[in-house]
JSON list of C-alpha atoms in Angstrom, two decimals:
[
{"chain": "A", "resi": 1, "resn": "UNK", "atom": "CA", "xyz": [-15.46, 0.86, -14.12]},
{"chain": "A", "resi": 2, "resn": "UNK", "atom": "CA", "xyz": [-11.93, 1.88, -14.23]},
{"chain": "A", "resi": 3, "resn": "UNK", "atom": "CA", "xyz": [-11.76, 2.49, -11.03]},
{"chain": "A", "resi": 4, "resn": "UNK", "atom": "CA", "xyz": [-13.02, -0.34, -9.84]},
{"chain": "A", "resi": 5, "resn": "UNK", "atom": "CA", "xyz": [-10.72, -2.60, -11.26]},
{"chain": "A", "resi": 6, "resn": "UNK", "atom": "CA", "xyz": [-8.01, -0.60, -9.91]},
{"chain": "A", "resi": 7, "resn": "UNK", "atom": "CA", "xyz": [-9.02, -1.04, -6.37]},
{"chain": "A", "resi": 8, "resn": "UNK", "atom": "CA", "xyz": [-9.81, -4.71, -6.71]},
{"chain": "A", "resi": 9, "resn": "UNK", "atom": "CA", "xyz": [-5.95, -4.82, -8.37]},
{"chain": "A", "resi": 10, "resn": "UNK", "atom": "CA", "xyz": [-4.53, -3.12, -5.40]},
{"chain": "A", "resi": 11, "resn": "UNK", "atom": "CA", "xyz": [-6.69, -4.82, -2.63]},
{"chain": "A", "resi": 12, "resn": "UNK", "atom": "CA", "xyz": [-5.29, -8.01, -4.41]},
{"chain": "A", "resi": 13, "resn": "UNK", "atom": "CA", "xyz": [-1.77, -6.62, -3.54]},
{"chain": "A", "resi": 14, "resn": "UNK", "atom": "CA", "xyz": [-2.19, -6.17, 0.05]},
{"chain": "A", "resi": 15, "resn": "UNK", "atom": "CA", "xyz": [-3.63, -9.31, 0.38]},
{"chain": "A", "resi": 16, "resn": "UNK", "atom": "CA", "xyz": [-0.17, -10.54, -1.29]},
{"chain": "A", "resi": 17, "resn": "UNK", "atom": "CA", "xyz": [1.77, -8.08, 0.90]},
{"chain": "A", "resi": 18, "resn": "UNK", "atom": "CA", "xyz": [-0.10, -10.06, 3.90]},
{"chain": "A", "resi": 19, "resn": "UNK", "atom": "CA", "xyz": [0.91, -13.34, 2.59]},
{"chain": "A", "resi": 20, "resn": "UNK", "atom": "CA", "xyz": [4.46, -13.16, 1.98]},
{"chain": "A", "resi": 21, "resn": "UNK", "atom": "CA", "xyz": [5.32, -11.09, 4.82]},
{"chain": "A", "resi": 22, "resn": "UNK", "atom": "CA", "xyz": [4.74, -12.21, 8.41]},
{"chain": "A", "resi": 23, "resn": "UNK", "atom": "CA", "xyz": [5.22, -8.75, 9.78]},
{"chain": "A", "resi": 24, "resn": "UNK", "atom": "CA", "xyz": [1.50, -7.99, 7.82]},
{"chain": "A", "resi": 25, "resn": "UNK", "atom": "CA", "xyz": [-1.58, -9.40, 9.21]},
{"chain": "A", "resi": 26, "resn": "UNK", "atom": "CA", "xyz": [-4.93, -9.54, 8.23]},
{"chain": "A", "resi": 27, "resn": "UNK", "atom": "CA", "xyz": [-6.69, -11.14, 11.49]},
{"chain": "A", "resi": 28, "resn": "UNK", "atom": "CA", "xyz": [-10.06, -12.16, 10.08]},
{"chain": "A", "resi": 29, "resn": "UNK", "atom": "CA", "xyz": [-11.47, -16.00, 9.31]},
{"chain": "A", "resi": 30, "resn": "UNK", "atom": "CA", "xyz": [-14.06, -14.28, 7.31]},
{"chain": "A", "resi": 31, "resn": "UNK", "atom": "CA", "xyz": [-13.55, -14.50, 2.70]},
{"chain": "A", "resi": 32, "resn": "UNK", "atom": "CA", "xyz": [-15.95, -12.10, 2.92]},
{"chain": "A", "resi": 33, "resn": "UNK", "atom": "CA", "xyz": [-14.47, -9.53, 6.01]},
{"chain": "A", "resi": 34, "resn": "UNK", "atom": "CA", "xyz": [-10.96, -9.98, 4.52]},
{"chain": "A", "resi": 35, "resn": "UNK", "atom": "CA", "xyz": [-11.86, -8.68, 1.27]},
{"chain": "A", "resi": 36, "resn": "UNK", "atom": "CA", "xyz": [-13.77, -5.83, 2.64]},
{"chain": "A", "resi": 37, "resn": "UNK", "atom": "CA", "xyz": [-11.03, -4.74, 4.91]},
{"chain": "A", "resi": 38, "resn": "UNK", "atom": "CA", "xyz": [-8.57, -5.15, 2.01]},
{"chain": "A", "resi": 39, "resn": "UNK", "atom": "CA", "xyz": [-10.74, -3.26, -0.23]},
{"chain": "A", "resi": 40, "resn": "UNK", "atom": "CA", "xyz": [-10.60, -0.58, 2.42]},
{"chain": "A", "resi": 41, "resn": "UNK", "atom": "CA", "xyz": [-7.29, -0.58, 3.35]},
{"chain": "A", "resi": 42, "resn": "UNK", "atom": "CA", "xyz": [-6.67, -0.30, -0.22]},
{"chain": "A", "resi": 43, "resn": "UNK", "atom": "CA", "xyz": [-9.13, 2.81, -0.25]},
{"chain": "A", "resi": 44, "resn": "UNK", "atom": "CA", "xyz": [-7.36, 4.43, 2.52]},
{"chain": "A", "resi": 45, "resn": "UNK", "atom": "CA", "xyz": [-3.60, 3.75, 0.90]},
{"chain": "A", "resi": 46, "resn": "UNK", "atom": "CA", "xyz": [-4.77, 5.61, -2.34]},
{"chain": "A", "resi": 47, "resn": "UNK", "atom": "CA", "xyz": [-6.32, 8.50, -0.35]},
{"chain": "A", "resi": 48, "resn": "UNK", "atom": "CA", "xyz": [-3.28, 8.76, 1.74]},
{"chain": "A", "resi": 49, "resn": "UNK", "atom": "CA", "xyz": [-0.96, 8.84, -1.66]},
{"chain": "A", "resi": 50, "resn": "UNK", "atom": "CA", "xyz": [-3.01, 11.26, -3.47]},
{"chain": "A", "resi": 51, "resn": "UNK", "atom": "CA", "xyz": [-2.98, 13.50, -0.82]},
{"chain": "A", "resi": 52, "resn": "UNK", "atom": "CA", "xyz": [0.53, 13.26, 1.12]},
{"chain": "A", "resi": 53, "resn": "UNK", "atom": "CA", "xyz": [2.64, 12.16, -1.86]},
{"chain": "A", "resi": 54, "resn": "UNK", "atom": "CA", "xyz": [2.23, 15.52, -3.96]},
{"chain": "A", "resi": 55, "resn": "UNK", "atom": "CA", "xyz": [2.92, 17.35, -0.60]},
{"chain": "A", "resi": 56, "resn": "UNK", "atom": "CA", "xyz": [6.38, 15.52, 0.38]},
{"chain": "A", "resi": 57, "resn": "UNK", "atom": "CA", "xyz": [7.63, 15.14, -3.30]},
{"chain": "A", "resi": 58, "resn": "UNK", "atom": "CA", "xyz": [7.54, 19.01, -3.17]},
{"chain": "A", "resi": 59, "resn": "UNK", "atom": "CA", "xyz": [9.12, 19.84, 0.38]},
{"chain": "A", "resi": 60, "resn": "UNK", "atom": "CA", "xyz": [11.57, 17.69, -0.42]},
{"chain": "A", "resi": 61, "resn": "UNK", "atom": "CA", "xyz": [12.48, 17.75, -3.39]},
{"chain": "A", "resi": 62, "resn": "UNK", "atom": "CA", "xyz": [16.06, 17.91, -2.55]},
{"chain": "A", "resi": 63, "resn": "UNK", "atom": "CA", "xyz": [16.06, 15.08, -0.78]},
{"chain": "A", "resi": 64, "resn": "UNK", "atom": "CA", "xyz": [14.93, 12.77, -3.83]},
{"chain": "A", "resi": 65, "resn": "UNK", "atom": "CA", "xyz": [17.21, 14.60, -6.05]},
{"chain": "A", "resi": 66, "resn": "UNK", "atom": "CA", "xyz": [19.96, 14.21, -3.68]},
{"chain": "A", "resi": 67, "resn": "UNK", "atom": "CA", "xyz": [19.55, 10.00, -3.22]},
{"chain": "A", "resi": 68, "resn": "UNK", "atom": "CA", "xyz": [18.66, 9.92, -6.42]},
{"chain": "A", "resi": 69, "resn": "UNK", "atom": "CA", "xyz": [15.14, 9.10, -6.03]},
{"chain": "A", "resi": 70, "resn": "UNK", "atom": "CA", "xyz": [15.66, 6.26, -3.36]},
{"chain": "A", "resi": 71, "resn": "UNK", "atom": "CA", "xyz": [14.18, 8.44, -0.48]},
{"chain": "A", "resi": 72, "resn": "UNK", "atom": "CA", "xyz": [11.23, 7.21, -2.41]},
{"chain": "A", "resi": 73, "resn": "UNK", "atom": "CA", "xyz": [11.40, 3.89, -0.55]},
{"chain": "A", "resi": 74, "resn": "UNK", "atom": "CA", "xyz": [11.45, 5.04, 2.47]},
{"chain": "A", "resi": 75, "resn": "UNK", "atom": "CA", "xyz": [8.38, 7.68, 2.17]},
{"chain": "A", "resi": 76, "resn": "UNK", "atom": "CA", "xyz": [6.12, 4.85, 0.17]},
{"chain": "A", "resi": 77, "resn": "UNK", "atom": "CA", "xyz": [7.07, 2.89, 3.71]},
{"chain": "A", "resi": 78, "resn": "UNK", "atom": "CA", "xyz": [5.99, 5.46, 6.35]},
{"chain": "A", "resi": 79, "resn": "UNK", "atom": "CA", "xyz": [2.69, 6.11, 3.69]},
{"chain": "A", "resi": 80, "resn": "UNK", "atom": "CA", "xyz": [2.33, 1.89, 4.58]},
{"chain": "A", "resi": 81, "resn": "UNK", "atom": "CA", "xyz": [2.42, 2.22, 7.99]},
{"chain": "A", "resi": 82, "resn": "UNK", "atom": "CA", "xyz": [0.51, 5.52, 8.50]},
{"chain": "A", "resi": 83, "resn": "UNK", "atom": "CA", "xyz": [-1.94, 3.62, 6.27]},
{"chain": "A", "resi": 84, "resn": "UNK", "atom": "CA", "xyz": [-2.10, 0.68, 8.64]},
{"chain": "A", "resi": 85, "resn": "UNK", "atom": "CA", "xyz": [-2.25, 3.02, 11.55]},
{"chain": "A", "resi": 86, "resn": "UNK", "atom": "CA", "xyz": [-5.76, 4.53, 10.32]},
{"chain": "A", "resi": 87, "resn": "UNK", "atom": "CA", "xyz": [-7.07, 1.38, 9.59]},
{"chain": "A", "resi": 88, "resn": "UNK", "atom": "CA", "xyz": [-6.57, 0.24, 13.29]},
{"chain": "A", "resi": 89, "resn": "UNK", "atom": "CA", "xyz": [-7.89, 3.77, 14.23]},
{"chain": "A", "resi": 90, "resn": "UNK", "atom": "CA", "xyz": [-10.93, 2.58, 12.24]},
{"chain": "A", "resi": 91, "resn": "UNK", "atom": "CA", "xyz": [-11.09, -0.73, 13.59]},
{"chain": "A", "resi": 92, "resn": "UNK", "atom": "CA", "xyz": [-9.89, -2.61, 10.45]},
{"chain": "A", "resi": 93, "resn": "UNK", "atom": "CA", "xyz": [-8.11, -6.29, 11.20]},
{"chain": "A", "resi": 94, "resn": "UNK", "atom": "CA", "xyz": [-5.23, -5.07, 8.91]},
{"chain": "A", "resi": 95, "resn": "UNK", "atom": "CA", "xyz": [-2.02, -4.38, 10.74]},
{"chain": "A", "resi": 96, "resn": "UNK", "atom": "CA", "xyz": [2.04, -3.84, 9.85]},
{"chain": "A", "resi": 97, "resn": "UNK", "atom": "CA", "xyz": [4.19, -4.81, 12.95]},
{"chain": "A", "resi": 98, "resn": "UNK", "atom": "CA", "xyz": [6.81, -1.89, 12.03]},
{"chain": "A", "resi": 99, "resn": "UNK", "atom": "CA", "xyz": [8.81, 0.16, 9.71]},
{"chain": "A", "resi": 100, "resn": "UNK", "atom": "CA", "xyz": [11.80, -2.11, 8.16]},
{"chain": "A", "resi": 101, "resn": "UNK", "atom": "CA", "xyz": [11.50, -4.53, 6.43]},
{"chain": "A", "resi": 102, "resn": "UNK", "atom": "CA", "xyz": [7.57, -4.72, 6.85]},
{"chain": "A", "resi": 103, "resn": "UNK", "atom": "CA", "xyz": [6.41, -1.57, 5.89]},
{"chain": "A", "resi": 104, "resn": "UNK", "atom": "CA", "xyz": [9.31, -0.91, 3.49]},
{"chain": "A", "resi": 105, "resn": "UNK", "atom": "CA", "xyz": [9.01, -4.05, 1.71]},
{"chain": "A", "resi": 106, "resn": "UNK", "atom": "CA", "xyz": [5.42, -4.03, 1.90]},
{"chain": "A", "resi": 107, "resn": "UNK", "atom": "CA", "xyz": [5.13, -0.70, -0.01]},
{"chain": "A", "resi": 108, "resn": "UNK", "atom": "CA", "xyz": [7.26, -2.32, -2.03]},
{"chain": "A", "resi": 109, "resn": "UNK", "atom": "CA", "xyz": [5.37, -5.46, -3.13]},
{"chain": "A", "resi": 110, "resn": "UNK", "atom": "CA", "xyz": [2.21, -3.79, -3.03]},
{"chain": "A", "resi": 111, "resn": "UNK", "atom": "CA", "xyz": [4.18, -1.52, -5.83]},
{"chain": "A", "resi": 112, "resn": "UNK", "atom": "CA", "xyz": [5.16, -4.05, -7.81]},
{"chain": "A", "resi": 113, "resn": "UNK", "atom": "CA", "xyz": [2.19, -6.46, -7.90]},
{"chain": "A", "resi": 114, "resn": "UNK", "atom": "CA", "xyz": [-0.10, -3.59, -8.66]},
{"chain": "A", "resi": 115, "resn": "UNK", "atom": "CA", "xyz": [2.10, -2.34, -11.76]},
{"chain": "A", "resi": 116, "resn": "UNK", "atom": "CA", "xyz": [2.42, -6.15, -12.94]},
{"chain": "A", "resi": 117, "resn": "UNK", "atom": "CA", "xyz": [-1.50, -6.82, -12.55]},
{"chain": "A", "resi": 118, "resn": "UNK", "atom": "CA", "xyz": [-2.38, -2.95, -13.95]},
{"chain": "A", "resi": 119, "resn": "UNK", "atom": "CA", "xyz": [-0.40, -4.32, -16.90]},
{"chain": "A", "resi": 120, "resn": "UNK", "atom": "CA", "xyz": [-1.64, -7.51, -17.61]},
{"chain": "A", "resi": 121, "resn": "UNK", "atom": "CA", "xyz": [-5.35, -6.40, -16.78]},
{"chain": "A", "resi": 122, "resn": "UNK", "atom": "CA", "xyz": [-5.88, -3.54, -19.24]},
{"chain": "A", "resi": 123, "resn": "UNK", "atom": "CA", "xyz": [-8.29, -1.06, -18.99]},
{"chain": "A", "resi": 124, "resn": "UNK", "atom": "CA", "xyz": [-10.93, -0.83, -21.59]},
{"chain": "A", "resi": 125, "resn": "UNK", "atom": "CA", "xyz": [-11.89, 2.94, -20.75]}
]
């Protein structure tokens, strides 16, 4: 069930991403499509960090160390847009215009909205 609630937290953070930022669309009139491609773009954002995040944090690892961690901005920002790339490879109305500031501060509010609703909604597993 955990997991669950985690993907309906971050699907809820795209579709805040897509709200305050013109540079994200979601170009459906459907409830019912919108949440289904936000559920899956929020599917494919997870599978892309899980897999490419581990990988870059350890090739460079000099990199964060030498910014002090901020390179972190920038990678969470090309995961966004590679993220919105497969979804339009997969025919998904979900789409980021380009790197800064909608990608960047995309990643970014999708980061912050899902740590402020993962706190608020606990977990009972």
């Amino acid at each position: 069930m955990g997991i669950v609630i985690r993907l309906a937290i971050s699907a809820a953070a795209f579709w805040l991403a897509t709200w305050i930022l013109p540079g994200i669309t979601l170009s459906t009139d459907s409830i019912p499509k919108a949440a289904g491609t936000l559920v899956a773009v929020a599917v494919i954002f997870g599978v892309v960090n899980a897999v490419l995040r581990p990988i870059i944090k350890t090739v460079g690892c000099g990199f964060y160390i030498l910014t002090l961690g901020l390179i972190a901005i920038v990678v969470n920002g090309l995961l966004f847009l590679l993220a919105s790339w497969i979804a339009g490879e997969l025919d998904l109305p979900f789409h980021v215009d380009d790197f800064w500031p909608s990608a960047v501060l995309g990643a970014l509010i999708v980061g912050i909205a899902s740590s402020i609703l993962n706190f608020v909604v606990k977990d009972r597993d």
